[in-house]
Short mmCIF file of C-alpha atoms in Angstrom, two decimals:
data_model
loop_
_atom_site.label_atom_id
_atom_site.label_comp_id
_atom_site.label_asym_id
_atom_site.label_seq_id
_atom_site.Cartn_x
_atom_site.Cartn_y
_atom_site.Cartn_z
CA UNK A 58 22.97 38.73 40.53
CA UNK A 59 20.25 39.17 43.28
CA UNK A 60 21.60 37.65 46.52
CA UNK A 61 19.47 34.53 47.31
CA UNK A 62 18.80 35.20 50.81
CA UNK A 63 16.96 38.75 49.71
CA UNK A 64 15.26 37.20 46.66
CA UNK A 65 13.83 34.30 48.96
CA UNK A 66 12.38 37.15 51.37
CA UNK A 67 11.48 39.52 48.25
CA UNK A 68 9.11 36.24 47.19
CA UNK A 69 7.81 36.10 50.71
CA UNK A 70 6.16 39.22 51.03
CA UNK A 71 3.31 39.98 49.10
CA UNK A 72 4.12 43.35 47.96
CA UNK A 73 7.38 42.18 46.04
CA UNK A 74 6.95 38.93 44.99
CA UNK A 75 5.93 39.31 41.45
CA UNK A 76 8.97 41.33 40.79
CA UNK A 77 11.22 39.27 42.85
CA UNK A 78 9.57 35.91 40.74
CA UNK A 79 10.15 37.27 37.36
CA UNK A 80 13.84 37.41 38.56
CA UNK A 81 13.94 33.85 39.93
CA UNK A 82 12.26 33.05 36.55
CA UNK A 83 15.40 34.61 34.61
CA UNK A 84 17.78 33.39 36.56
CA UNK A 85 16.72 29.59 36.83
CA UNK A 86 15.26 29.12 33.84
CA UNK A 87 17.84 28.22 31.68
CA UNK A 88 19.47 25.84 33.96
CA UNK A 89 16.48 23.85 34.90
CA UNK A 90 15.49 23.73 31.40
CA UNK A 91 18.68 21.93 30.57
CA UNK A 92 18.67 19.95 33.30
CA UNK A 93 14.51 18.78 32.47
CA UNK A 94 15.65 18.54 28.89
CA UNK A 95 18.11 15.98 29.94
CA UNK A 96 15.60 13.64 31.76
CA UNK A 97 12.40 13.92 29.58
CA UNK A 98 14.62 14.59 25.95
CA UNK A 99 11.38 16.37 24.05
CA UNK A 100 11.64 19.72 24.00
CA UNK A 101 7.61 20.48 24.41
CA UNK A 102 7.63 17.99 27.51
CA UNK A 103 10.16 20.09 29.15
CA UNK A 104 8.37 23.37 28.32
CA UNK A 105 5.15 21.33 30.23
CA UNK A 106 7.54 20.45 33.03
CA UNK A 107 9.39 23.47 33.22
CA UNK A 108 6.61 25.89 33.89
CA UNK A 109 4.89 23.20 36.13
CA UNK A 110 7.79 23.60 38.29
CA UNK A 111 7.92 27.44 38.59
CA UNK A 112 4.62 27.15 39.03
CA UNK A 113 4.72 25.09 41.64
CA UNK A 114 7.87 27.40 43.33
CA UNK A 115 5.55 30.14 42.99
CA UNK A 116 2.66 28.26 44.85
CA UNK A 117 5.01 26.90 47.78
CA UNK A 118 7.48 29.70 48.14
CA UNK A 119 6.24 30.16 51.57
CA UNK A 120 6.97 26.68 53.18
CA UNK A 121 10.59 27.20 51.54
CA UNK A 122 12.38 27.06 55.56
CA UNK A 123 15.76 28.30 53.66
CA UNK A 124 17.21 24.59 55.20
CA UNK A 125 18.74 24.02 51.85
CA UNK A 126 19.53 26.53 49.18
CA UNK A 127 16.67 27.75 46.81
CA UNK A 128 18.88 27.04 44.02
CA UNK A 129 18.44 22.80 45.20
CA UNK A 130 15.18 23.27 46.35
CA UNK A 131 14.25 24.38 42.68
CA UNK A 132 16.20 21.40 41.26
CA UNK A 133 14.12 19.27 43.81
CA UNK A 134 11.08 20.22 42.24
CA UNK A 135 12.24 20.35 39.00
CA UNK A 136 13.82 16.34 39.09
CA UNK A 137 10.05 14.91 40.87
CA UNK A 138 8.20 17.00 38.58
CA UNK A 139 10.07 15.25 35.42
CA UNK A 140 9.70 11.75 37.01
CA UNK A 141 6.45 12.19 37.79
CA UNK A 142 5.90 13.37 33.86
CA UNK A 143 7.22 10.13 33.38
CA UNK A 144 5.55 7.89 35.50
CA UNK A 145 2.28 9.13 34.56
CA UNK A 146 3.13 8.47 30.87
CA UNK A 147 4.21 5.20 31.17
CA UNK A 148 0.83 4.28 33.00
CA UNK A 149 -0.97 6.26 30.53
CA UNK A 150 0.41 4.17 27.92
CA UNK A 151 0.49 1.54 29.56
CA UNK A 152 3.91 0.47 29.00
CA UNK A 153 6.54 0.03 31.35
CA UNK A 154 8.92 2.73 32.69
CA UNK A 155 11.54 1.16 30.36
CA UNK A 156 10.07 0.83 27.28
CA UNK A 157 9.07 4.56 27.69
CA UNK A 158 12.65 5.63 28.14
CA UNK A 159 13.37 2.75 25.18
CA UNK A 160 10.59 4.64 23.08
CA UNK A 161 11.74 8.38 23.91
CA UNK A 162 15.25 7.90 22.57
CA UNK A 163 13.89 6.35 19.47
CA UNK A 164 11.64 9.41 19.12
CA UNK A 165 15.46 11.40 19.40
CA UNK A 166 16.40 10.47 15.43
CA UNK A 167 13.02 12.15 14.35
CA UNK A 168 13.30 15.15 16.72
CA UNK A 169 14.24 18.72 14.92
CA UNK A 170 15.77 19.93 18.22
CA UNK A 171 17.84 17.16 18.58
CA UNK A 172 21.31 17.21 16.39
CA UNK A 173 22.95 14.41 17.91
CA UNK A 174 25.18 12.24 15.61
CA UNK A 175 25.14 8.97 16.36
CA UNK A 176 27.64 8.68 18.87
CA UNK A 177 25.27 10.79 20.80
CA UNK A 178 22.65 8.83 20.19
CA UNK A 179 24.16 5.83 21.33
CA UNK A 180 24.93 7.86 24.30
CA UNK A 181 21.60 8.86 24.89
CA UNK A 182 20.53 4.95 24.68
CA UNK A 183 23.46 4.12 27.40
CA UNK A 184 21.45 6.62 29.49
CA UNK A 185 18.89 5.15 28.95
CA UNK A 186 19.84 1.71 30.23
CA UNK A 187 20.76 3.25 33.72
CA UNK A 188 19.13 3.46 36.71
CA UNK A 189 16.92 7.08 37.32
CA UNK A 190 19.74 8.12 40.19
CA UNK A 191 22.86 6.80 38.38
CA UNK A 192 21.42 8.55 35.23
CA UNK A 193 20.71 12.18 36.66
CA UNK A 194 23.64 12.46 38.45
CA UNK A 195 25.61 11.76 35.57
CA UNK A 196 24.18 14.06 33.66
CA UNK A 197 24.16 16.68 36.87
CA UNK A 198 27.99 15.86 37.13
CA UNK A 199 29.13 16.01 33.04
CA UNK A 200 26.93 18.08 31.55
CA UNK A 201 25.79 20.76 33.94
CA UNK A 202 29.09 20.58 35.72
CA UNK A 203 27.27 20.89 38.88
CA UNK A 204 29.81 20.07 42.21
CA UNK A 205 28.78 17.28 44.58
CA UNK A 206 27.48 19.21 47.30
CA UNK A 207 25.26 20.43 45.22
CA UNK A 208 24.34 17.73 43.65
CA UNK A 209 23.70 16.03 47.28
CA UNK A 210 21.45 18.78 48.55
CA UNK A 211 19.59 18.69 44.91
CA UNK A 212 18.82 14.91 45.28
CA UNK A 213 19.17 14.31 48.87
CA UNK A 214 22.15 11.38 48.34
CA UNK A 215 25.45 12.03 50.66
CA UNK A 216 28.28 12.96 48.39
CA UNK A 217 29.97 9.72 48.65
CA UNK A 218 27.15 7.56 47.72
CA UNK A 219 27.04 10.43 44.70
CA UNK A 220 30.81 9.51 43.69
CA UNK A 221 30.03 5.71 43.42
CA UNK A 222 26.70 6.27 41.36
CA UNK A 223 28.78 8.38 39.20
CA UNK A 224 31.85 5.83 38.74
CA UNK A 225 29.24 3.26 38.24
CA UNK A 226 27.65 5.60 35.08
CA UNK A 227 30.18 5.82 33.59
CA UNK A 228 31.68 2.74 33.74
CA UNK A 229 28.40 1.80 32.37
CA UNK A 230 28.20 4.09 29.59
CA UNK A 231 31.57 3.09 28.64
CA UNK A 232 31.04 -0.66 28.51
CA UNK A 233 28.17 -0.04 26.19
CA UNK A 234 29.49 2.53 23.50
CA UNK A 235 32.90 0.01 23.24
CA UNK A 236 29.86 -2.92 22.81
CA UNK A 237 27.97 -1.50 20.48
CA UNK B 300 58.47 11.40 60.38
CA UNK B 301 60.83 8.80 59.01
CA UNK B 302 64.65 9.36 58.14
CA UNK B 303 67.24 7.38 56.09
CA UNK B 304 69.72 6.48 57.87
CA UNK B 305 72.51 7.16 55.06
CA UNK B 306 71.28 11.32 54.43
CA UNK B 307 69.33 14.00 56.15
CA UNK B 308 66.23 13.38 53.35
CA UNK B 309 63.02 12.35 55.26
CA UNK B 310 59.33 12.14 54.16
CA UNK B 311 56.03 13.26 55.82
CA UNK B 312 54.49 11.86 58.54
CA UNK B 313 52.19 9.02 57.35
CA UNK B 314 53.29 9.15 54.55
CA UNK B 315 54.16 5.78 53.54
CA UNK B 316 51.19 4.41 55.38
CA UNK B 317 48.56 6.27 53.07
CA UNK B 318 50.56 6.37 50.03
CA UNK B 319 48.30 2.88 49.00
CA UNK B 320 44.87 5.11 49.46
CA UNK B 321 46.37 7.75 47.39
CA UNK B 322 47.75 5.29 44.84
CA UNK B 323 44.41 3.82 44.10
CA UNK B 324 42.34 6.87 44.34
CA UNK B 325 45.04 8.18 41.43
CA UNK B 326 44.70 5.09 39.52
CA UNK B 327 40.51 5.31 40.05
CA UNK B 328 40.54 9.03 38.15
CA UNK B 329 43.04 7.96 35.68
CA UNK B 330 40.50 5.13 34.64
CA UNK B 331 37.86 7.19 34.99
CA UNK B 332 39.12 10.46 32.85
CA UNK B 333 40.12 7.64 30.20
CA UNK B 334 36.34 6.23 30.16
CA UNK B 335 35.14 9.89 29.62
CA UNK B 336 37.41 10.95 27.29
CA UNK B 337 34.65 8.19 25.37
CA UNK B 338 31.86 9.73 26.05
CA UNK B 339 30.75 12.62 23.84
CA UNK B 340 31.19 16.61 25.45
CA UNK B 341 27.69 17.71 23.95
CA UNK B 342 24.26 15.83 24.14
CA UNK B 343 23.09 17.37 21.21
CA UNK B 344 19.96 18.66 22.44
CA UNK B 345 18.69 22.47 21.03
CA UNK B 346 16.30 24.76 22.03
CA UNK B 347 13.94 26.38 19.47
CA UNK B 348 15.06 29.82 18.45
CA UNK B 349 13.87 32.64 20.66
CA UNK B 350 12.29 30.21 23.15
CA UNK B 351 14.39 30.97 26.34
CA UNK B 352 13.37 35.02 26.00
CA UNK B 353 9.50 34.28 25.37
CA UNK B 354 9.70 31.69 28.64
CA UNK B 355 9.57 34.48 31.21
CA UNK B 356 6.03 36.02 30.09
CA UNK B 357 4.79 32.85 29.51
CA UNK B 358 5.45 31.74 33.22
CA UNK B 359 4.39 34.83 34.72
CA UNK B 360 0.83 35.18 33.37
CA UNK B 361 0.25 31.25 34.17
CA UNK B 362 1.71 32.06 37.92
CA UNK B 363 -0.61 35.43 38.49
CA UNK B 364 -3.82 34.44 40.36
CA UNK B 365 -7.04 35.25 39.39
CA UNK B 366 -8.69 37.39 41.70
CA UNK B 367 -11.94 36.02 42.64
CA UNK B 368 -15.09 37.93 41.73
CA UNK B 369 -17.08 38.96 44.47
CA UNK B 370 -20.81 38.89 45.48
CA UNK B 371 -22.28 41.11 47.78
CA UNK B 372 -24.75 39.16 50.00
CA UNK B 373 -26.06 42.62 51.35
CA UNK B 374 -28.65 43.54 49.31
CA UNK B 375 -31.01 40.45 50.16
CA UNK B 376 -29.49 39.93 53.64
CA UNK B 377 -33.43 39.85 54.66
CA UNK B 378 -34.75 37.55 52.02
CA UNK B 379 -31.64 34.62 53.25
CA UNK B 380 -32.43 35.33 56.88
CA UNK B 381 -36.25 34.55 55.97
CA UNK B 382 -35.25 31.71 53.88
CA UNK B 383 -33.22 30.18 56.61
CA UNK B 384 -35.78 30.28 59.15
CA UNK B 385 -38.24 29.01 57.30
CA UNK B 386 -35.78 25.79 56.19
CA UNK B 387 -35.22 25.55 59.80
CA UNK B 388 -38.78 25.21 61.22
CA UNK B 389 -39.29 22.47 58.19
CA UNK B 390 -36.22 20.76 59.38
CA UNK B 391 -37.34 20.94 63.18
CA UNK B 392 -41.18 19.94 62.11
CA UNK B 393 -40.25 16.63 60.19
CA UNK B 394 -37.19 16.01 62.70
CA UNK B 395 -40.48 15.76 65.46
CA UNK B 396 -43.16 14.22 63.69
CA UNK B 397 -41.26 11.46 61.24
CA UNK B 398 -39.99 8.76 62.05
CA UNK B 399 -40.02 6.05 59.13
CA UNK B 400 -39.34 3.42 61.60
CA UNK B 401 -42.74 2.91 63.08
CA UNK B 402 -41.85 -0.60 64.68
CA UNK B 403 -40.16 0.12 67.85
CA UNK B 404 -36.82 -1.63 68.00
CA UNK B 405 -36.22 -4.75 70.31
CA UNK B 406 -34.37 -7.02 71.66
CA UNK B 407 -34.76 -9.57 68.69
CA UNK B 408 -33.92 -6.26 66.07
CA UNK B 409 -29.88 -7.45 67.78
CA UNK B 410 -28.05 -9.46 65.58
CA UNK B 411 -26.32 -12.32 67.35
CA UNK B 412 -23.01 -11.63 66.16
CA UNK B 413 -23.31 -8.57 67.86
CA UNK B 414 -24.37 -10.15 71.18
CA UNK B 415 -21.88 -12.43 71.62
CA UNK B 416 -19.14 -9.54 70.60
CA UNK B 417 -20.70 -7.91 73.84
CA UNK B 418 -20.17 -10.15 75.85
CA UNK B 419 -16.89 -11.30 74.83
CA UNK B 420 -15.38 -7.76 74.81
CA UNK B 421 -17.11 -6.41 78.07
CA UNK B 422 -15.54 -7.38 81.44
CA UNK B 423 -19.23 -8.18 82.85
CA UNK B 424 -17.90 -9.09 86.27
CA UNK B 425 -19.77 -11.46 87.09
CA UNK B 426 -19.08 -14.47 89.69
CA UNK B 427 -20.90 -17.93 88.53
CA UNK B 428 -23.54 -18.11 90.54
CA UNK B 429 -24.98 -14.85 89.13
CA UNK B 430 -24.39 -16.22 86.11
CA UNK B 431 -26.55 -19.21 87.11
CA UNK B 432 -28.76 -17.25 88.11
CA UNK B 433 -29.98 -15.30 84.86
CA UNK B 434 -29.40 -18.30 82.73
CA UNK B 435 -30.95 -21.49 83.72
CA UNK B 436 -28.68 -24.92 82.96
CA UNK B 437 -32.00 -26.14 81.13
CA UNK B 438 -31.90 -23.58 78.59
CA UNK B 439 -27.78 -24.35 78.12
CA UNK B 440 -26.15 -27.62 77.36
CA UNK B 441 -23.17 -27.96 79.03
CA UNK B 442 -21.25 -29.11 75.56
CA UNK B 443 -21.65 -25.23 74.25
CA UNK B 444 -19.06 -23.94 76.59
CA UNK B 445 -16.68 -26.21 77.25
CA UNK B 446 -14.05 -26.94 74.06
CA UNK B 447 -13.68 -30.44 74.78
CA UNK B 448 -17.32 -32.80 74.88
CA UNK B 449 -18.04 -33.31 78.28
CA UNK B 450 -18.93 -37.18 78.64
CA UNK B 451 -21.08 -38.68 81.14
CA UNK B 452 -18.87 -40.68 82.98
CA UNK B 453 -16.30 -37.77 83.60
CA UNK B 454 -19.21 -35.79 84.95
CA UNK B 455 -20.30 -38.26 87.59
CA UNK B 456 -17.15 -38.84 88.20
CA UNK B 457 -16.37 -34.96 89.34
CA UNK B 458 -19.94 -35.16 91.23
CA UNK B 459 -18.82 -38.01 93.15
CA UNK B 460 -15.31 -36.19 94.23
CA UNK B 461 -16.48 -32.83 94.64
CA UNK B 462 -20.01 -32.90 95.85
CA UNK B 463 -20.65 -34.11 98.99
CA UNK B 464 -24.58 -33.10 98.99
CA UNK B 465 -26.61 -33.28 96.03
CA UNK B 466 -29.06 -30.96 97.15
CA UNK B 467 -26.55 -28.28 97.55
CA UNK B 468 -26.14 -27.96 93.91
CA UNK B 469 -29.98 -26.77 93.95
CA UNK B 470 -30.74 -28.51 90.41
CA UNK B 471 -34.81 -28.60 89.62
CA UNK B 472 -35.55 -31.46 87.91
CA UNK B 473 -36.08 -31.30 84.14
CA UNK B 474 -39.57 -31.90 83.09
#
């Protein structure tokens, strides 16, 4: 794999940035699809998201000061461009952010790219139920397997504030698959 | 370090006085490994078949930017430079000669609001007898400057006090 440093300067200069982009493209794109999937739950939403965000990498890679790794600064991206999606459907709705996320995981039984049985369904409604920060970093933390300091520079939380909101999630989750 | 007394065995230093931390942080991932072991390893989300290797393309022909087609202002360089002057003299002809305002504006065109914001936000400088000198006390009653109503009795009062000629205070007599 490309080191990051040279791929960041590669995208930089003119000359080699659409080579150097169709590499970020597939290295990232599996990851952030995952972790888009995991916020929005349709597949064709994420496709929408996920090229809105290397899109929008593409577009900015020249403010990118190198402060934080690209790696984060993609997830960055990639986490307001999903809430965003989110936000703007609710208001287009015109339902509230909650009833959205209440409406999406209903949507989850009728989905062909979602094979969930029902205890991940119920999961998916305990995630639902959570707070936007509790609910990414648990899935940043158990599903992607990320490590805190990543996770921090992805979403701009110290670690330790990241280890509560993930006791809390799963505490959380837990209460509600024993309850229901 | 601490040492028993009875054998050579001894622990770490400090260790006694954070074995409490330890204990609970121990006890905190036990609980929390046991409310995980709940919680399902998969989400059960998929991805269409073949979707992940079309992705790339897809991106990369939304992310290319169009060039932008170009026109050549060259050929009629002379007709825009015409054009231009012409607009110009129009512009400078009209600027002159109308005016759709054909009152003049005056004093009365001020709205009062504005007025009084003049003089309440300019430092005018001004000591009070020039002040009695543009405005005359017949034109004024006394009762629109001062906050509290000025009686009659109060006034002569202050006269009588204050004043020790009348005719100093140069008052015409009101018709």
């Amino acid at each position: 794999m490309i080191a990051e440093e040279t791929l960041v300067q590669e995208l930089q200069q003119e000359a080699s940035r659409a080579k150097a982009f169709e590499v970020l493209v597939n290295t990232y794109k599996e990851r952030l699809y995952w972790h888009i999937r995991r916020i929005v739950l349709n597949h064709d939403d994420t496709d929408d998201v996920l090229q809105n965000t290397f899109i929008k990498v593409y577009r900015n890679i020249d403010q990118f000061k190198g402060d934080s790794k690209l790696y984060s600064w993609m997830y960055r991206i990639a986490t307001n461009e999903s809430l965003t999606f989110l936000k703007q459907r609710s208001k287009k709705m015109g339902i509230s952010d909650q009833e959205l996320k209440n409406r999406m995981v209903e949507n989850l039984q009728a989905d062909v790219y979602f094979e969930g049985d029902e205890i991940q369904l119920k999961l998916q409604k305990a995630l639902s139920t959570l707070p936007d920060k509790q609910k990414l970093v648990f899935t940043m933390k158990y599903f992607q397997e990320m490590k805190y300091t990543d996770i921090s520079e992805a979403l701009e939380t110290s670690v330790g504030a990241l280890k509560t909101s993930y006791h809390l999630a799963v505490k959380k989750i837990e209460t509600y698959l024993k309850e229901n | 370090m601490k040492k028993d007394k009875k054998n050579s065995f001894h622990t770490p230093e400090g260790y006694f006085e954070s074995f409490n931390d330890r204990l609970m942080d121990r006890i905190h991932d036990e609980e929390l490994k046991e409310a995980e072991s709940r919680i399902p390893k998969t989400d059960g989300f998929v991805v269409p078949d073949g979707y992940l290797d079309g992705l790339t393309p897809t991106i990369l022909s939304k992310s290319e930017e169009k060039e932008p087609k170009v026109i050549s202002f060259k050929p009629n360089r002379n007709f825009y430079y015409g054009a231009a002057a012409v607009a110009a003299l129009l512009v400078l002809f009209f600027g002159i000669n109308w005016n759709p305002n054909t009152e003049p504006i005056s004093f009365d065109n001020l709205a009062n609001a504005e007025i009084e914001a003049y003089f309440e936000q300019t430092d005018l400088d001004m000591s009070s007898y020039e002040i009695a000198e543009v405005v005359s006390v017949t034109d004024i009653q006394l009762n629109d400057v001062l906050t509290d109503d000025l009686e009659d009795d109060i006034l002569m009062d202050y006269l009588d006090e204050n004043v020790d000629d009348i005719e100093e205070l140069n008052l015409e007599a009101t018709p």
